[in-house]
Amino acid sequence: MSESATWRASLQEKKMARLRGLLVGLGVMAVAAGSLMGWGVALADNAPILTPEQKALVEQTVKEYIIAHPEIVQDALLELDKRQKEAENAAVKSALKTEAKAIYDVSAGTVVGNPKGDVTLVEFFDYNCPYCRKAMTTLDALLKSDPKLRIVLRDLPIVHPPESIEVAKIALAAKNQLSPDKFWDFHKKLFSASRIVAKPQALQVAKEAGLDMARLDKDAESDVVKAALIDSDRLSQILNLRGTPAFVLGDEVVFGAQDDEEMKTQIGAVRQCGRTVC
């Protein structure tokens, strides 16, 4: 099953779970209402709230009401979705502050562009993500047009494991031997190596770049590289990243490949007010 199909199935299961929870909640409210209306409820300690007959009546009443007014289920789910999204957004906003040091940690990523730039854009990406390939062309244009832009590349190899993981390890090891400009060239060549980039293609690109292959192999299996991948995965969960590419810019997480002008507008806004929208 593809990543997108898995995500859709997970989303559907979450919706069904919310629906089941809603129905249970309606049943509880009906039970409470029945108690208040004097259905002969026993209040003694350890006594059942309702008799089996009363419980069956409550369930039938709730069922009939929902069938007669199915829109209440949709309305309730929409409201629940709204509240959950608000809670998720608040959690992400908080994480962007509390996890800022980890998000921008250059030891866990690779810096390209101006290392002292006035705006930093963090990209979580996978070399086997077609949308990341599209995003790479956008970032390439931004680097050429914006000399004050600093980009931190964070490998998040989730699209095509284990190949993506092996390629990410090689890329993280390669940065030890390449200047930012040379690494960006290496980065672009990895994306164009083949439709599915695996370890052989990555090693070939590294060889063509003139890297010390023995050192590359050693660095790729280092604890530093492993820690970088683990931390990127941890951050992806905290920031609720559902796929790649995903960007941290200012006080926002931006999902999906953006076109040049849209990204330029957001970067300009961050320069002006610290947010993607002023």
Coordinates of C-alpha atoms in Angstrom, one line a residue:
M1 CA 0.0 0.0 0.0
S2 CA 1.3 3.4 -0.9
E3 CA 2.0 6.1 1.7
S4 CA -1.0 8.2 0.5
A5 CA -3.3 5.2 0.5
T6 CA -2.1 4.2 4.0
W7 CA -2.7 7.8 5.2
R8 CA -6.2 7.9 3.7
A9 CA -7.0 4.5 5.3
S10 CA -5.8 5.8 8.7
L11 CA -7.8 9.0 8.3
Q12 CA -11.0 7.0 7.5
E13 CA -10.4 4.8 10.6
K14 CA -10.0 7.9 12.7
K15 CA -13.3 9.2 11.4
M16 CA -15.0 5.9 12.2
A17 CA -13.5 6.0 15.6
R18 CA -14.8 9.5 16.2
L19 CA -18.3 8.4 14.9
R20 CA -18.3 5.5 17.4
G21 CA -17.3 7.8 20.2
L22 CA -20.0 10.2 19.2
L23 CA -22.7 7.5 19.2
V24 CA -21.5 6.4 22.6
G25 CA -21.6 10.0 23.8
L26 CA -25.2 10.3 22.6
G27 CA -26.1 7.1 24.4
V28 CA -24.6 8.4 27.6
M29 CA -26.5 11.7 27.3
A30 CA -29.7 9.8 26.6
V31 CA -29.1 7.7 29.7
A32 CA -28.5 10.8 31.8
A33 CA -31.7 12.4 30.4
G34 CA -33.6 9.3 31.2
S35 CA -32.4 9.4 34.7
L36 CA -33.4 13.0 35.2
M37 CA -36.8 12.4 33.7
G38 CA -37.6 9.8 36.4
W39 CA -37.5 6.5 34.6
G40 CA -37.5 4.8 37.9
V41 CA -33.7 4.7 38.1
A42 CA -32.3 3.0 41.2
L43 CA -29.7 5.3 42.9
A44 CA -28.6 2.9 45.6
D45 CA -24.9 2.0 45.7
N46 CA -23.9 -0.6 43.1
A47 CA -27.4 -0.6 41.6
P48 CA -27.6 -0.5 37.8
I49 CA -28.4 2.9 36.3
L50 CA -31.0 1.3 33.9
T51 CA -32.6 -2.1 33.7
P52 CA -31.9 -4.1 30.5
E53 CA -35.4 -3.0 29.3
Q54 CA -34.7 0.7 29.9
K55 CA -31.3 0.4 28.3
A56 CA -32.8 -1.2 25.2
L57 CA -35.3 1.6 25.1
V58 CA -32.6 4.3 25.3
E59 CA -30.6 2.6 22.5
Q60 CA -33.6 2.4 20.3
T61 CA -34.6 6.0 21.0
V62 CA -31.1 7.2 20.1
K63 CA -31.0 5.1 17.0
E64 CA -34.4 6.4 15.8
Y65 CA -33.4 10.0 16.4
I66 CA -30.1 9.6 14.5
I67 CA -31.9 8.0 11.6
A68 CA -34.5 10.8 11.6
H69 CA -31.8 13.5 11.9
P70 CA -28.6 12.1 10.3
E71 CA -27.3 15.6 9.8
I72 CA -26.4 15.8 13.6
V73 CA -23.8 13.2 13.1
Q74 CA -22.2 15.1 10.3
D75 CA -22.4 18.4 12.2
A76 CA -20.9 16.9 15.2
L77 CA -18.0 15.3 13.3
L78 CA -17.4 18.6 11.5
E79 CA -17.2 20.4 14.9
L80 CA -15.0 17.7 16.3
D81 CA -12.7 17.9 13.3
K82 CA -12.5 21.7 13.7
R83 CA -11.6 21.4 17.4
Q84 CA -9.0 18.7 16.7
K85 CA -7.4 20.8 14.0
E86 CA -7.3 23.8 16.3
A87 CA -5.7 21.6 19.0
E88 CA -3.2 20.2 16.5
N89 CA -2.3 23.6 15.2
A90 CA -1.8 24.9 18.7
A91 CA 0.4 21.9 19.5
V92 CA 2.5 22.5 16.4
K93 CA 2.9 26.2 17.2
S94 CA 4.1 25.3 20.7
A95 CA 6.5 22.7 19.3
L96 CA 8.0 25.2 16.8
K97 CA 9.1 27.2 19.9
T98 CA 10.1 24.4 22.3
E99 CA 11.8 22.4 19.5
A100 CA 13.4 25.3 17.7
K101 CA 17.0 24.3 18.6
A102 CA 16.4 20.8 17.3
I103 CA 14.6 21.9 14.1
Y104 CA 17.4 24.2 13.1
D105 CA 20.2 21.9 14.3
V106 CA 22.8 21.9 11.5
S107 CA 24.4 18.8 12.8
A108 CA 21.2 16.9 12.0
G109 CA 20.8 18.6 8.6
T110 CA 22.7 20.2 5.8
V111 CA 22.9 24.0 5.3
V112 CA 22.9 25.4 1.8
G113 CA 22.6 29.0 0.6
N114 CA 23.8 31.8 2.8
P115 CA 25.0 30.3 6.1
K116 CA 24.3 33.7 7.8
G117 CA 21.1 34.4 5.9
D118 CA 18.4 36.6 7.5
V119 CA 15.7 34.0 6.8
T120 CA 16.0 30.2 7.4
L121 CA 13.9 27.7 5.6
V122 CA 13.9 24.1 6.8
E123 CA 12.8 21.4 4.4
F124 CA 11.9 17.9 5.4
F125 CA 12.3 15.8 2.3
D126 CA 12.9 12.3 0.8
Y127 CA 15.0 11.7 -2.3
N128 CA 12.4 9.3 -3.6
C129 CA 9.5 11.8 -3.2
P130 CA 8.3 13.2 -6.6
Y131 CA 6.9 16.3 -5.0
C132 CA 10.3 16.9 -3.3
R133 CA 11.9 16.7 -6.7
K134 CA 9.5 19.5 -7.8
A135 CA 10.3 21.4 -4.6
M136 CA 14.0 21.1 -5.4
T137 CA 13.6 23.1 -8.6
T138 CA 11.8 25.8 -6.6
L139 CA 14.5 26.0 -3.9
D140 CA 17.1 26.1 -6.7
A141 CA 15.5 29.1 -8.2
L142 CA 15.2 30.8 -4.7
L143 CA 18.9 30.2 -4.0
K144 CA 19.8 31.9 -7.2
S145 CA 17.5 34.9 -6.7
D146 CA 17.8 35.4 -2.9
P147 CA 21.3 35.8 -1.6
K148 CA 20.1 36.2 2.0
L149 CA 18.3 32.9 2.1
R150 CA 19.5 30.1 4.3
I151 CA 18.1 26.6 3.8
V152 CA 18.5 23.6 6.2
L153 CA 17.8 20.3 4.5
R154 CA 16.4 17.6 6.8
D155 CA 16.3 14.0 5.5
L156 CA 13.0 12.3 6.3
P157 CA 13.2 9.0 4.4
I158 CA 9.6 7.8 4.6
V159 CA 8.5 7.4 1.0
H160 CA 10.4 4.4 -0.2
P161 CA 12.2 2.6 2.6
P162 CA 14.7 1.0 2.8
E163 CA 16.1 2.7 -0.3
S164 CA 15.3 6.2 0.9
I165 CA 17.0 5.5 4.2
E166 CA 20.2 4.3 2.6
V167 CA 20.3 7.3 0.3
A168 CA 19.7 9.7 3.2
K169 CA 22.6 8.1 5.1
I170 CA 24.9 8.6 2.2
A171 CA 23.8 12.2 1.7
L172 CA 24.3 13.1 5.4
A173 CA 27.8 11.5 5.2
A174 CA 28.6 13.4 2.0
K175 CA 28.1 16.8 3.6
N176 CA 31.3 16.1 5.6
Q177 CA 33.3 16.3 2.4
L178 CA 31.5 19.0 0.4
S179 CA 31.1 22.8 0.7
P180 CA 27.5 24.0 0.7
D181 CA 27.6 24.9 -3.0
K182 CA 29.1 21.5 -3.9
F183 CA 26.6 19.7 -1.7
W184 CA 23.7 21.4 -3.5
D185 CA 25.0 20.1 -6.8
F186 CA 25.3 16.7 -5.2
H187 CA 21.7 17.0 -3.9
K188 CA 20.3 17.9 -7.3
K189 CA 22.1 15.0 -9.0
L190 CA 20.7 12.6 -6.5
F191 CA 17.2 13.7 -7.4
S192 CA 17.9 13.3 -11.1
A193 CA 19.8 9.9 -10.7
S194 CA 16.8 7.7 -11.4
R195 CA 13.1 7.4 -10.7
I196 CA 13.8 5.4 -7.6
V197 CA 17.1 6.4 -6.0
A198 CA 18.8 3.6 -4.1
K199 CA 22.3 3.1 -2.6
P200 CA 24.0 2.1 -5.9
Q201 CA 22.9 5.4 -7.6
A202 CA 23.8 7.4 -4.6
L203 CA 27.3 5.9 -4.4
Q204 CA 27.7 6.6 -8.1
V205 CA 26.9 10.2 -7.7
A206 CA 29.3 10.4 -4.7
K207 CA 32.0 8.8 -6.8
E208 CA 31.5 11.3 -9.6
A209 CA 31.7 14.1 -7.1
G210 CA 35.2 12.8 -6.2
L211 CA 34.4 11.9 -2.6
D212 CA 36.6 9.6 -0.5
M213 CA 34.4 6.5 -0.7
A214 CA 36.0 4.7 2.3
R215 CA 35.3 7.7 4.5
L216 CA 31.8 8.0 3.0
D217 CA 31.0 4.4 3.9
K218 CA 32.2 4.9 7.5
D219 CA 30.4 8.2 8.0
A220 CA 27.2 6.8 6.6
E221 CA 27.1 4.3 9.4
S222 CA 28.1 6.7 12.1
D223 CA 26.1 7.4 15.3
V224 CA 25.9 11.1 14.2
V225 CA 24.0 10.1 11.0
K226 CA 21.8 7.7 12.8
A227 CA 20.9 10.3 15.4
A228 CA 20.1 12.8 12.7
L229 CA 17.6 10.5 11.0
I230 CA 16.1 9.5 14.4
D231 CA 15.7 13.2 15.4
S232 CA 14.1 14.1 12.0
D233 CA 11.6 11.3 12.4
R234 CA 10.8 12.5 16.0
L235 CA 10.3 16.0 14.8
S236 CA 8.0 14.9 12.0
Q237 CA 5.7 13.3 14.6
I238 CA 5.8 16.3 16.9
L239 CA 5.1 18.7 14.0
N240 CA 2.4 16.4 12.6
L241 CA 4.2 16.1 9.2
R242 CA 2.0 13.8 7.2
G243 CA 4.3 13.6 4.2
T244 CA 7.1 15.2 2.2
P245 CA 8.0 17.9 1.4
A246 CA 7.2 19.9 4.5
F247 CA 8.8 23.2 5.4
V248 CA 9.3 25.2 8.6
L249 CA 9.3 28.9 7.8
G250 CA 8.8 31.6 10.4
D251 CA 6.1 30.5 12.7
E252 CA 4.5 28.0 10.3
V253 CA 4.7 24.5 8.9
V254 CA 4.1 24.7 5.2
F255 CA 3.0 21.4 3.4
G256 CA 3.7 20.4 -0.1
A257 CA 5.7 21.7 -3.0
Q258 CA 5.2 25.5 -3.5
D259 CA 5.8 27.5 -6.6
D260 CA 8.5 30.1 -6.8
E261 CA 6.3 33.1 -6.4
E262 CA 4.3 31.7 -3.5
M263 CA 7.5 30.8 -1.6
K264 CA 9.0 34.2 -2.3
T265 CA 5.9 35.9 -0.9
Q266 CA 6.1 33.8 2.3
I267 CA 9.8 34.5 2.7
G268 CA 9.2 38.2 2.2
A269 CA 6.5 38.1 4.8
V270 CA 8.8 36.4 7.3
R271 CA 11.4 39.1 6.7
Q272 CA 8.8 41.8 7.4
C273 CA 6.9 40.4 10.4
G274 CA 8.3 37.0 11.3
R275 CA 5.2 35.1 9.9
T276 CA 4.4 33.7 6.5
V277 CA 1.3 36.0 6.4
C278 CA 1.6 39.5 7.9

